[in-house]
N, CA, C and O atoms as a Tinker XYZ file with bonds, in Angstrom:
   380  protein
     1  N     -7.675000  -13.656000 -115.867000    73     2
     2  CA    -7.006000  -12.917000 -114.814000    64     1     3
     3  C     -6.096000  -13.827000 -114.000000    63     2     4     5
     4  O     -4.999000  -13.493000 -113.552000    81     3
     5  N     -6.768000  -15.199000 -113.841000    73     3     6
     6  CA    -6.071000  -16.270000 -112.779000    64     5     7
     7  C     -4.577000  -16.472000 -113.761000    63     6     8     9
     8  O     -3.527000  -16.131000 -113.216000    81     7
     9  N     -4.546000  -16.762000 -114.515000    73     7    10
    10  CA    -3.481000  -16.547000 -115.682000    64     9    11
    11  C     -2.077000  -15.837000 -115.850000    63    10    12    13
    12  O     -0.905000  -16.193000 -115.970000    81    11
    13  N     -2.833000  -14.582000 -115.793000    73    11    14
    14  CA    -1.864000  -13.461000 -116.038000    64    13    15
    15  C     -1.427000  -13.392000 -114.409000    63    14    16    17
    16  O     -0.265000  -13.032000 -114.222000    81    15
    17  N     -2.155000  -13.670000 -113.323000    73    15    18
    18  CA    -1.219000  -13.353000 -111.828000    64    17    19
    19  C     -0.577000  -14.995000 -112.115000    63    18    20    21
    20  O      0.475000  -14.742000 -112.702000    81    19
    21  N     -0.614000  -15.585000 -112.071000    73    19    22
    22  CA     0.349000  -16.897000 -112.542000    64    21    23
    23  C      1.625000  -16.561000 -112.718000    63    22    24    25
    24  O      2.459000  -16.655000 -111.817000    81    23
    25  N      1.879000  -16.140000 -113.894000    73    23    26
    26  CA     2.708000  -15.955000 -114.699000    64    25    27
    27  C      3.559000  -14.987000 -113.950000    63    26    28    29
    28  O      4.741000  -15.286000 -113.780000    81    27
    29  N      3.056000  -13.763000 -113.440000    73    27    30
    30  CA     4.210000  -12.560000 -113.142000    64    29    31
    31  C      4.157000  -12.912000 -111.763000    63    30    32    33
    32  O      4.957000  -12.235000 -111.116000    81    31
    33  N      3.633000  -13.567000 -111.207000    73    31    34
    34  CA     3.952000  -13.402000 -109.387000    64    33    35
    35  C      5.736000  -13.483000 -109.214000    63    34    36    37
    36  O      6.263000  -12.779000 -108.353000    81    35
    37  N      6.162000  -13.936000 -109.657000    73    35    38
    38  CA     7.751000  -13.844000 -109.231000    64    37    39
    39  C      8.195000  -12.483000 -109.775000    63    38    40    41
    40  O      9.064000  -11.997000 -109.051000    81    39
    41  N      7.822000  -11.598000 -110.982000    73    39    42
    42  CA     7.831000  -10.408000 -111.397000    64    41    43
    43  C      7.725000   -9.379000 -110.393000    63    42    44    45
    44  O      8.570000   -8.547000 -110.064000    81    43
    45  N      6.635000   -9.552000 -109.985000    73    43    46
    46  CA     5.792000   -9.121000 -108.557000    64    45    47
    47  C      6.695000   -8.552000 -107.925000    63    46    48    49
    48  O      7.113000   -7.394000 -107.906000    81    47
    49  N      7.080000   -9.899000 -107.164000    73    47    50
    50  CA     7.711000   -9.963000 -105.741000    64    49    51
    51  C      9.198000   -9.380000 -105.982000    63    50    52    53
    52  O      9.794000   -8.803000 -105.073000    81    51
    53  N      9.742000   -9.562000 -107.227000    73    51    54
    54  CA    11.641000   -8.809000 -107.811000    64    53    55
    55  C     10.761000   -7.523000 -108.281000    63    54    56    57
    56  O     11.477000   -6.529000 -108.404000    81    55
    57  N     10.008000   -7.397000 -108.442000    73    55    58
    58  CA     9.954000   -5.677000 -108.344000    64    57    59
    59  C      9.628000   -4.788000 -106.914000    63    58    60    61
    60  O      9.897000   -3.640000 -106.561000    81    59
    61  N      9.084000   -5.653000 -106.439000    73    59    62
    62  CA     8.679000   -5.131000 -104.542000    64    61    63
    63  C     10.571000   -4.989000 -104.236000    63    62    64    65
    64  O     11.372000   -4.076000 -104.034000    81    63
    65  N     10.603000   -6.343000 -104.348000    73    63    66
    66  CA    12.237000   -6.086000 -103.789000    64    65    67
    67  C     13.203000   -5.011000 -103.861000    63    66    68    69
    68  O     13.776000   -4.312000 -103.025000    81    67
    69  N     13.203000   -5.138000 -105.692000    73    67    70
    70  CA    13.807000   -3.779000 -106.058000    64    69    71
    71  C     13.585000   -2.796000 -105.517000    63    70    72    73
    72  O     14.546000   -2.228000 -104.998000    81    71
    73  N     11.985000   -2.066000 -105.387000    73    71    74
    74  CA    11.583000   -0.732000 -104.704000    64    73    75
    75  C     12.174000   -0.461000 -103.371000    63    74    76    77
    76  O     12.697000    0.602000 -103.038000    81    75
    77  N     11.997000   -1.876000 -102.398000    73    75    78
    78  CA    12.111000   -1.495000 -101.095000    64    77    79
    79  C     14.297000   -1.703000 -100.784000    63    78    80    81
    80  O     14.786000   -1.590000  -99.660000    81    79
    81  N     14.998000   -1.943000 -101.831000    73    79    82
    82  CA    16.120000   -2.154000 -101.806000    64    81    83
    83  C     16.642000   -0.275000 -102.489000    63    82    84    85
    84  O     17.756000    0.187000 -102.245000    81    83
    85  N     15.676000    0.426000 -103.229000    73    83    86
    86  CA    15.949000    1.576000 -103.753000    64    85    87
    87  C     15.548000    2.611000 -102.899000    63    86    88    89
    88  O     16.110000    3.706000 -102.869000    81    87
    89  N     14.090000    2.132000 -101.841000    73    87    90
    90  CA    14.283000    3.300000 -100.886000    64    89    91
    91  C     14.784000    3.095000  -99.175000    63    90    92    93
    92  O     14.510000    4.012000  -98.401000    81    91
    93  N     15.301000    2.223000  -98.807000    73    91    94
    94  CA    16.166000    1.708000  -98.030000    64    93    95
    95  C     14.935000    0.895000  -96.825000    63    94    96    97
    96  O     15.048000    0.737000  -95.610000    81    95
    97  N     14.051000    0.593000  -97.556000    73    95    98
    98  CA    12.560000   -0.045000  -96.941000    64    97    99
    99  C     12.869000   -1.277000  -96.267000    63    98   100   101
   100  O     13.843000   -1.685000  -96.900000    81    99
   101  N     12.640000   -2.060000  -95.420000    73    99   102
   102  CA    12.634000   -3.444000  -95.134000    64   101   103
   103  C     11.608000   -3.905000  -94.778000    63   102   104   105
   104  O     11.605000   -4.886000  -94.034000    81   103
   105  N     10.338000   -3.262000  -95.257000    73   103   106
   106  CA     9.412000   -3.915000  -95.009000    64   105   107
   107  C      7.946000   -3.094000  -95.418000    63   106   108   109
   108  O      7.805000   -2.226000  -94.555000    81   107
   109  N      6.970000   -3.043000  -96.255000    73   107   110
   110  CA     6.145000   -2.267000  -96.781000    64   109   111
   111  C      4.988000   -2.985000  -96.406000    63   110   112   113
   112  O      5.119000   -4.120000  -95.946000    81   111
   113  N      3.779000   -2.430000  -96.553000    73   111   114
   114  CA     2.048000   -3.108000  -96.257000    64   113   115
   115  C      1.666000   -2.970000  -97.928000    63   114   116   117
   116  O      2.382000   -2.485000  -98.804000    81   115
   117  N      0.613000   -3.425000  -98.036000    73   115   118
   118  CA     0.154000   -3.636000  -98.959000    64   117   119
   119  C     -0.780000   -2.675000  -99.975000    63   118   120   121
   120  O     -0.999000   -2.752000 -101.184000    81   119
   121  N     -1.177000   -1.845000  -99.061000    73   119   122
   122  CA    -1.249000   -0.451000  -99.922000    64   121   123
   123  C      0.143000    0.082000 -100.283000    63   122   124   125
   124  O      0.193000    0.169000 -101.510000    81   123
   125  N      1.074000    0.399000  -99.827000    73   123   126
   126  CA     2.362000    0.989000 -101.042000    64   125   127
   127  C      2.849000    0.443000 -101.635000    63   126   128   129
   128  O      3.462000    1.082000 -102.490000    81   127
   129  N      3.017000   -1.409000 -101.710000    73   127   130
   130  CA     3.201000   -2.465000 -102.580000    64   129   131
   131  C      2.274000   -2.063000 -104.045000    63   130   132   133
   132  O      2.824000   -1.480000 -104.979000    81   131
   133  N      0.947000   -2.427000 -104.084000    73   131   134
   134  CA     0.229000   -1.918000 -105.025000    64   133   135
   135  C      0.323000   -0.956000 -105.666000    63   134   136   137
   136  O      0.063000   -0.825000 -106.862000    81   135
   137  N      0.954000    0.312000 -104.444000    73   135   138
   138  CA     0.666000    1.743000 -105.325000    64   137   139
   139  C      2.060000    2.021000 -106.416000    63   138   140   141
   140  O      2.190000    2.802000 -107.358000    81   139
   141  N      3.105000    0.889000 -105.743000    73   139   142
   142  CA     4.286000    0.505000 -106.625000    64   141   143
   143  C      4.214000   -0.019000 -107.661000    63   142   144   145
   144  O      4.962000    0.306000 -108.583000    81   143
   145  N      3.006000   -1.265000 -107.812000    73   143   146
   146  CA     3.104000   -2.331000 -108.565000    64   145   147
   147  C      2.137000   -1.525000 -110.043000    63   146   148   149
   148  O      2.271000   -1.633000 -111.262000    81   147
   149  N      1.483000   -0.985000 -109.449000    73   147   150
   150  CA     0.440000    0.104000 -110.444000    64   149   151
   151  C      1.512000    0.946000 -111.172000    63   150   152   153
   152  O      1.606000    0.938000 -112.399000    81   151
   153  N      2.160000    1.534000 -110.520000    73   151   154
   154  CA     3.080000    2.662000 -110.809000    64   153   155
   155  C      4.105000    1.843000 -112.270000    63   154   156   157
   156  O      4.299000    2.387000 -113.357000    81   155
   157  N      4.550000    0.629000 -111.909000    73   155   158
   158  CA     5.275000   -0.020000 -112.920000    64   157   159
   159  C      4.751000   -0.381000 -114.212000    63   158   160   161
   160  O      5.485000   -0.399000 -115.200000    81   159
   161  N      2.603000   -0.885000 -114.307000    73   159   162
   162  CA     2.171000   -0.942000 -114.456000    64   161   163
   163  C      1.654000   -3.343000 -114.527000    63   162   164   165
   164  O      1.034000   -4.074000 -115.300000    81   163
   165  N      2.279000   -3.489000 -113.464000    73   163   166
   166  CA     2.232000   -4.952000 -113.354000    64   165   167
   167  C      0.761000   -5.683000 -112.408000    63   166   168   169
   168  O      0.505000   -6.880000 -112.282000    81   167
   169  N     -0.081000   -4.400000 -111.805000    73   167   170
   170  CA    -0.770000   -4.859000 -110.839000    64   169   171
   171  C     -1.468000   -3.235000 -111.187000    63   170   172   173
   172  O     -0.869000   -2.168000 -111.325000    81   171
   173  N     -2.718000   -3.481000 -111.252000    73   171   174
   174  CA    -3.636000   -2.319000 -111.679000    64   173   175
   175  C     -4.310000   -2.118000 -109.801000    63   174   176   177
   176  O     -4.504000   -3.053000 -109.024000    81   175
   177  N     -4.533000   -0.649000 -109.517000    73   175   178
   178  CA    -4.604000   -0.936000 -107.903000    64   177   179
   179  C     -6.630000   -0.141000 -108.705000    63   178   180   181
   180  O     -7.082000    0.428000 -109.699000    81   179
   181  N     -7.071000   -0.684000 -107.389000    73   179   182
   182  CA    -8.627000   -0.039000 -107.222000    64   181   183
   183  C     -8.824000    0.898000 -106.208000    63   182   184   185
   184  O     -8.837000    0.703000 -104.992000    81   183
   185  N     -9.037000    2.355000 -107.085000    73   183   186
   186  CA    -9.268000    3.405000 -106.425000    64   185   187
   187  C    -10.167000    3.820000 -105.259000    63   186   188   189
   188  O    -10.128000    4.863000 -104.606000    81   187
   189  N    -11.019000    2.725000 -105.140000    73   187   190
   190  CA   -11.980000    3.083000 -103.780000    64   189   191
   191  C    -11.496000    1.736000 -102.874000    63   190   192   193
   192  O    -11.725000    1.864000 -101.672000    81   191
   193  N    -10.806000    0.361000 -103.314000    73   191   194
   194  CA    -9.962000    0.214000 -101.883000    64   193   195
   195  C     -8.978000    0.074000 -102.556000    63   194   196   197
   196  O     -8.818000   -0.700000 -103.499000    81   195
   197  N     -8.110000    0.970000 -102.017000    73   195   198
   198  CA    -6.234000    0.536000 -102.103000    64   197   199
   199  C     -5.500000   -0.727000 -101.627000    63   198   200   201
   200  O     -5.297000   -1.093000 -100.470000    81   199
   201  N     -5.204000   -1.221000 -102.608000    73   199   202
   202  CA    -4.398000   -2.242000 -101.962000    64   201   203
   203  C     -5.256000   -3.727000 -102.172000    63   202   204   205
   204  O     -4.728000   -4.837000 -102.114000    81   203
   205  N     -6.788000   -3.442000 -102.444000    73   203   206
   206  CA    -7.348000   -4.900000 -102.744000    64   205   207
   207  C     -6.866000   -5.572000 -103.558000    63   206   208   209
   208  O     -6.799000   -6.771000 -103.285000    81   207
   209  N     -6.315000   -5.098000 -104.924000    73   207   210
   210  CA    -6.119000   -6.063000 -105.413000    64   209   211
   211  C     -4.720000   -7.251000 -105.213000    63   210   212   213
   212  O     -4.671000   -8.399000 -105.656000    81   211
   213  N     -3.688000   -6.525000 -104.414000    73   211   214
   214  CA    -2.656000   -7.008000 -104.186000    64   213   215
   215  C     -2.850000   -7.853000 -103.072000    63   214   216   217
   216  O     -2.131000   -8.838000 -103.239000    81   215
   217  N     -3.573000   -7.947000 -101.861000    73   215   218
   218  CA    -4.542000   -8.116000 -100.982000    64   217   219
   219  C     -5.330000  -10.078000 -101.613000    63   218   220   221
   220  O     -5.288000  -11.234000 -101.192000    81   219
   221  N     -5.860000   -9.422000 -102.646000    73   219   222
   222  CA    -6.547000  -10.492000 -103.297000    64   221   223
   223  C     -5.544000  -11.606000 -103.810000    63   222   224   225
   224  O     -5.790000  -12.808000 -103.713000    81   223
   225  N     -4.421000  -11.097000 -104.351000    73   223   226
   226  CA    -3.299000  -12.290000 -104.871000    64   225   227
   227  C     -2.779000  -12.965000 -103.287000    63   226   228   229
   228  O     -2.672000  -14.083000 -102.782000    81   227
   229  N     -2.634000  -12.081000 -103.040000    73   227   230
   230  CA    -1.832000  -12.380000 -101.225000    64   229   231
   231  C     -3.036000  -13.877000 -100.623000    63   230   232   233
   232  O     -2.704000  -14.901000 -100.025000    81   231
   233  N     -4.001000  -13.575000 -100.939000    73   231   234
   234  CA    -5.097000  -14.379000 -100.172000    64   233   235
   235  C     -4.801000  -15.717000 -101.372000    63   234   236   237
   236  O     -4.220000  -16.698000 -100.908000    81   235
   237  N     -5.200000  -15.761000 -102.919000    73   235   238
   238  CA    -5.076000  -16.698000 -103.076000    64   237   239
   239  C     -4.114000  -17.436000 -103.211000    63   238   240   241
   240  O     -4.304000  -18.611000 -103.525000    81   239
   241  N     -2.725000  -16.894000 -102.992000    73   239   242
   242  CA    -1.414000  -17.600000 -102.911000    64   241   243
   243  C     -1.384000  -18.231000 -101.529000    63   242   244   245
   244  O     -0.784000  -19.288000 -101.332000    81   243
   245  N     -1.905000  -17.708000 -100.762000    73   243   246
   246  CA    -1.790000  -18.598000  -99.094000    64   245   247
   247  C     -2.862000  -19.813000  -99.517000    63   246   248   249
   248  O     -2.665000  -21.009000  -99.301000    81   247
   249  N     -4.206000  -19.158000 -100.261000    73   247   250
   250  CA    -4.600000  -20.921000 -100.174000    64   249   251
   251  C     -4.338000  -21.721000 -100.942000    63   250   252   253
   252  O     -4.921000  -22.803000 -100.883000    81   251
   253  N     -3.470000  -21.499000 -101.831000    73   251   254
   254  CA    -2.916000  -22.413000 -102.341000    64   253   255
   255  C     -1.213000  -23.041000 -102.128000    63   254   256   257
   256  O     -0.481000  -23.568000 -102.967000    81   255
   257  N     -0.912000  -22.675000 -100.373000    73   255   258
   258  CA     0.135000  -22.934000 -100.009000    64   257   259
   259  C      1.258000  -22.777000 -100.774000    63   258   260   261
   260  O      2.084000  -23.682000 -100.901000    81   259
   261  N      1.400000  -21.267000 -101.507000    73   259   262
   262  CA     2.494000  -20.461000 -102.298000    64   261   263
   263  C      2.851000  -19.424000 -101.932000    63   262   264   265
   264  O      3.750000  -18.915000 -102.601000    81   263
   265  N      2.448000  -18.831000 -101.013000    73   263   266
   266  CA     2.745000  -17.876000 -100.312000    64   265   267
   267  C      4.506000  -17.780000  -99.695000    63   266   268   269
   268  O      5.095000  -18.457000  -98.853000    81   267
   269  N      4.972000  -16.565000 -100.600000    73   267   270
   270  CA     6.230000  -16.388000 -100.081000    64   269   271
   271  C      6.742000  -16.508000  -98.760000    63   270   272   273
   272  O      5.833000  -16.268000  -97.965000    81   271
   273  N      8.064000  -16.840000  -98.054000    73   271   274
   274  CA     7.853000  -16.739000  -96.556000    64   273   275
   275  C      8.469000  -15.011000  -96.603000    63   274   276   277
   276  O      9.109000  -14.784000  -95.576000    81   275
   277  N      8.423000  -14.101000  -97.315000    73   275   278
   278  CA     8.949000  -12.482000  -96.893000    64   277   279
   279  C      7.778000  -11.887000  -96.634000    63   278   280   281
   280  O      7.812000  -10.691000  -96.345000    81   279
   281  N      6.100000  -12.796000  -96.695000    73   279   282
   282  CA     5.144000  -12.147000  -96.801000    64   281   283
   283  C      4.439000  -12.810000  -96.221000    63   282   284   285
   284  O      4.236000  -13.959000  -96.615000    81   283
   285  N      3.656000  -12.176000  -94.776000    73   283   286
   286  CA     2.799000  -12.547000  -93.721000    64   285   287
   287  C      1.496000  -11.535000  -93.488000    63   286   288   289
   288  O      1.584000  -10.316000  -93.638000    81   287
   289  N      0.480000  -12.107000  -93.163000    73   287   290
   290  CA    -0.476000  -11.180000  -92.195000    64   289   291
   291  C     -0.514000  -11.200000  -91.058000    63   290   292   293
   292  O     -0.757000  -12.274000  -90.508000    81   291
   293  N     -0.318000  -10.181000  -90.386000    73   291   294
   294  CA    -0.535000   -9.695000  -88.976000    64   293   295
   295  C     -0.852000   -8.496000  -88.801000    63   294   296   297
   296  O     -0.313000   -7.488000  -89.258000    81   295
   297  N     -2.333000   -8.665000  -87.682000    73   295   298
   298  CA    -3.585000   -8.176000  -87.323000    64   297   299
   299  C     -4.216000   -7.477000  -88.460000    63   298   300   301
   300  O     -4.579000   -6.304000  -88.373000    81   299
   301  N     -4.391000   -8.421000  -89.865000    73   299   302
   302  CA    -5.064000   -8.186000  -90.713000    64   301   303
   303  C     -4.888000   -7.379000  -91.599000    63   302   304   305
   304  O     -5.732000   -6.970000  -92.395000    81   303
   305  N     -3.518000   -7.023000  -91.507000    73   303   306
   306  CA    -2.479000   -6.071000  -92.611000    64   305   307
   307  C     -1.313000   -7.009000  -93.296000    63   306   308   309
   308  O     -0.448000   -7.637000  -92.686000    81   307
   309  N     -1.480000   -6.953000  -94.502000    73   307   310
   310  CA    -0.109000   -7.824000  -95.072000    64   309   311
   311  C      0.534000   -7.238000  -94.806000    63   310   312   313
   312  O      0.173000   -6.075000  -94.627000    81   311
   313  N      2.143000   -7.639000  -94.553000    73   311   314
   314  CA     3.009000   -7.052000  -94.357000    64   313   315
   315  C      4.349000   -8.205000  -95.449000    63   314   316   317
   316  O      4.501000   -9.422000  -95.345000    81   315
   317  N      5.209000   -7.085000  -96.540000    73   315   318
   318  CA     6.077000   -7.790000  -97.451000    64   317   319
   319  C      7.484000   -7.354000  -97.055000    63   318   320   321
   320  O      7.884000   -6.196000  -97.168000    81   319
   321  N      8.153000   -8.303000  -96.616000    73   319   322
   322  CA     9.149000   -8.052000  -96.455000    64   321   323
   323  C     10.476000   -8.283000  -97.256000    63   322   324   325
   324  O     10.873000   -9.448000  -97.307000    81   323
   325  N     11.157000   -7.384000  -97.842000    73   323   326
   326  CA    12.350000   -7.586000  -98.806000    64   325   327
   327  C     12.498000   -9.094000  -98.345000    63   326   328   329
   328  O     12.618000   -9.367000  -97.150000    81   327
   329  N     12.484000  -10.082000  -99.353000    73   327   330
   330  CA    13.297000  -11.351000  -99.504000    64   329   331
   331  C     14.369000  -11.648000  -99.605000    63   330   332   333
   332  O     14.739000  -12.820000  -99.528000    81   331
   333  N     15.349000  -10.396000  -99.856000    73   331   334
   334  CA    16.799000  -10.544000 -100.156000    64   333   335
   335  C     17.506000  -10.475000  -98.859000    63   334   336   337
   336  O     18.640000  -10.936000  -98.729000    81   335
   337  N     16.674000   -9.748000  -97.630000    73   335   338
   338  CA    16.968000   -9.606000  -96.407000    64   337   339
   339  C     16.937000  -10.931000  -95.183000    63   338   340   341
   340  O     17.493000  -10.962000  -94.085000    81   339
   341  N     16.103000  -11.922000  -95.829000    73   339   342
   342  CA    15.993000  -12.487000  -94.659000    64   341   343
   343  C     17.304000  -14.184000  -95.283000    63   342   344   345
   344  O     17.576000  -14.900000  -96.247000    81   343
   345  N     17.674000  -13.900000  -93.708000    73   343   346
   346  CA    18.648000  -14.496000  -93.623000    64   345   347
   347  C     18.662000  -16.629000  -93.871000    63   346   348   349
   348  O     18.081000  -17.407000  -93.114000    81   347
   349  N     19.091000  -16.836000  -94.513000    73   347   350
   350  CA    19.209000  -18.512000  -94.513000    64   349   351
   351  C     20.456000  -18.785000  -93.482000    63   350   352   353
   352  O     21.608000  -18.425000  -93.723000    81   351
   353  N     20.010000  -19.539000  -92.190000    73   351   354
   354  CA    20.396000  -20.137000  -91.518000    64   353   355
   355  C     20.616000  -21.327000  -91.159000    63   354   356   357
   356  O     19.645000  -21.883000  -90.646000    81   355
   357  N     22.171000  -22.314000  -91.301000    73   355   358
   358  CA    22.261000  -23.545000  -91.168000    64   357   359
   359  C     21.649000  -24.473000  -89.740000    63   358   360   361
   360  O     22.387000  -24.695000  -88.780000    81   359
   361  N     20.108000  -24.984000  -89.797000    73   359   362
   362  CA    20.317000  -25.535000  -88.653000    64   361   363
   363  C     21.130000  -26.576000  -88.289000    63   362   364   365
   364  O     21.398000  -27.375000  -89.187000    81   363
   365  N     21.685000  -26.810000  -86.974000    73   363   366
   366  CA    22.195000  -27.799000  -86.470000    64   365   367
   367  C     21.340000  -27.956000  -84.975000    63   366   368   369
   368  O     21.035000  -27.152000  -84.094000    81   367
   369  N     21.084000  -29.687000  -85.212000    73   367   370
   370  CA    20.432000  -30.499000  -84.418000    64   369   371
   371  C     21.781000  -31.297000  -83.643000    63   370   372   373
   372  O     22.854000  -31.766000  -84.021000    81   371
   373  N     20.773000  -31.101000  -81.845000    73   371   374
   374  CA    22.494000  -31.312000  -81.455000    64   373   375
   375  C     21.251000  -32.639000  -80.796000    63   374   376   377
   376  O     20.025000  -32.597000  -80.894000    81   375
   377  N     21.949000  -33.519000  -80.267000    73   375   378
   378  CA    21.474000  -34.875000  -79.965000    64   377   379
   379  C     21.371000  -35.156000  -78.613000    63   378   380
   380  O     20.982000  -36.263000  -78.241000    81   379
């Protein structure tokens, strides 16, 4: 299993994108991520909790300091945010 989420996590995350770029989304939780990722058939969701299993990748990609920056928890809800949206900004350090 550790394997096969290996391999497609970037799959994953360009298909979240896609969805939330097709329904004008900027930002989804992790139950309609799953119920997407099921729907494609890339992420199988579990019918008595929604969203664990996507939930479960989310957890072991943070401890293994891989965790996308379009994807945060706050107050104990993932929250994925289109990656194509967030902006790269040049810092400048003024002296």
């Amino acid at each position: 299993m550790a394997n096969y989420l290996k391999t497609n996590v970037g799959a994953i995350f360009s298909n979240l994108d896609d969805y939330m770029l097709s329904t004008g989304k900027l930002e989804i939780d992790a139950m309609e991520a799953n119920r997407e990722l099921e729907r494609k058939g890339l992420l199988e969701d579990d019918p008595t909790h929604p969203g664990k299993p996507l939930e479960s990748l989310l957890c072991w990609l943070r401890d293994l300091n891989r965790l996308p920056q379009s994807v945060r928890l706050m107050y104990g809800t993932w929250k994925i945010r289109n990656s194509k949206t967030i902006a790269k900004v040049r810092m400048i350090f003024q002296f």
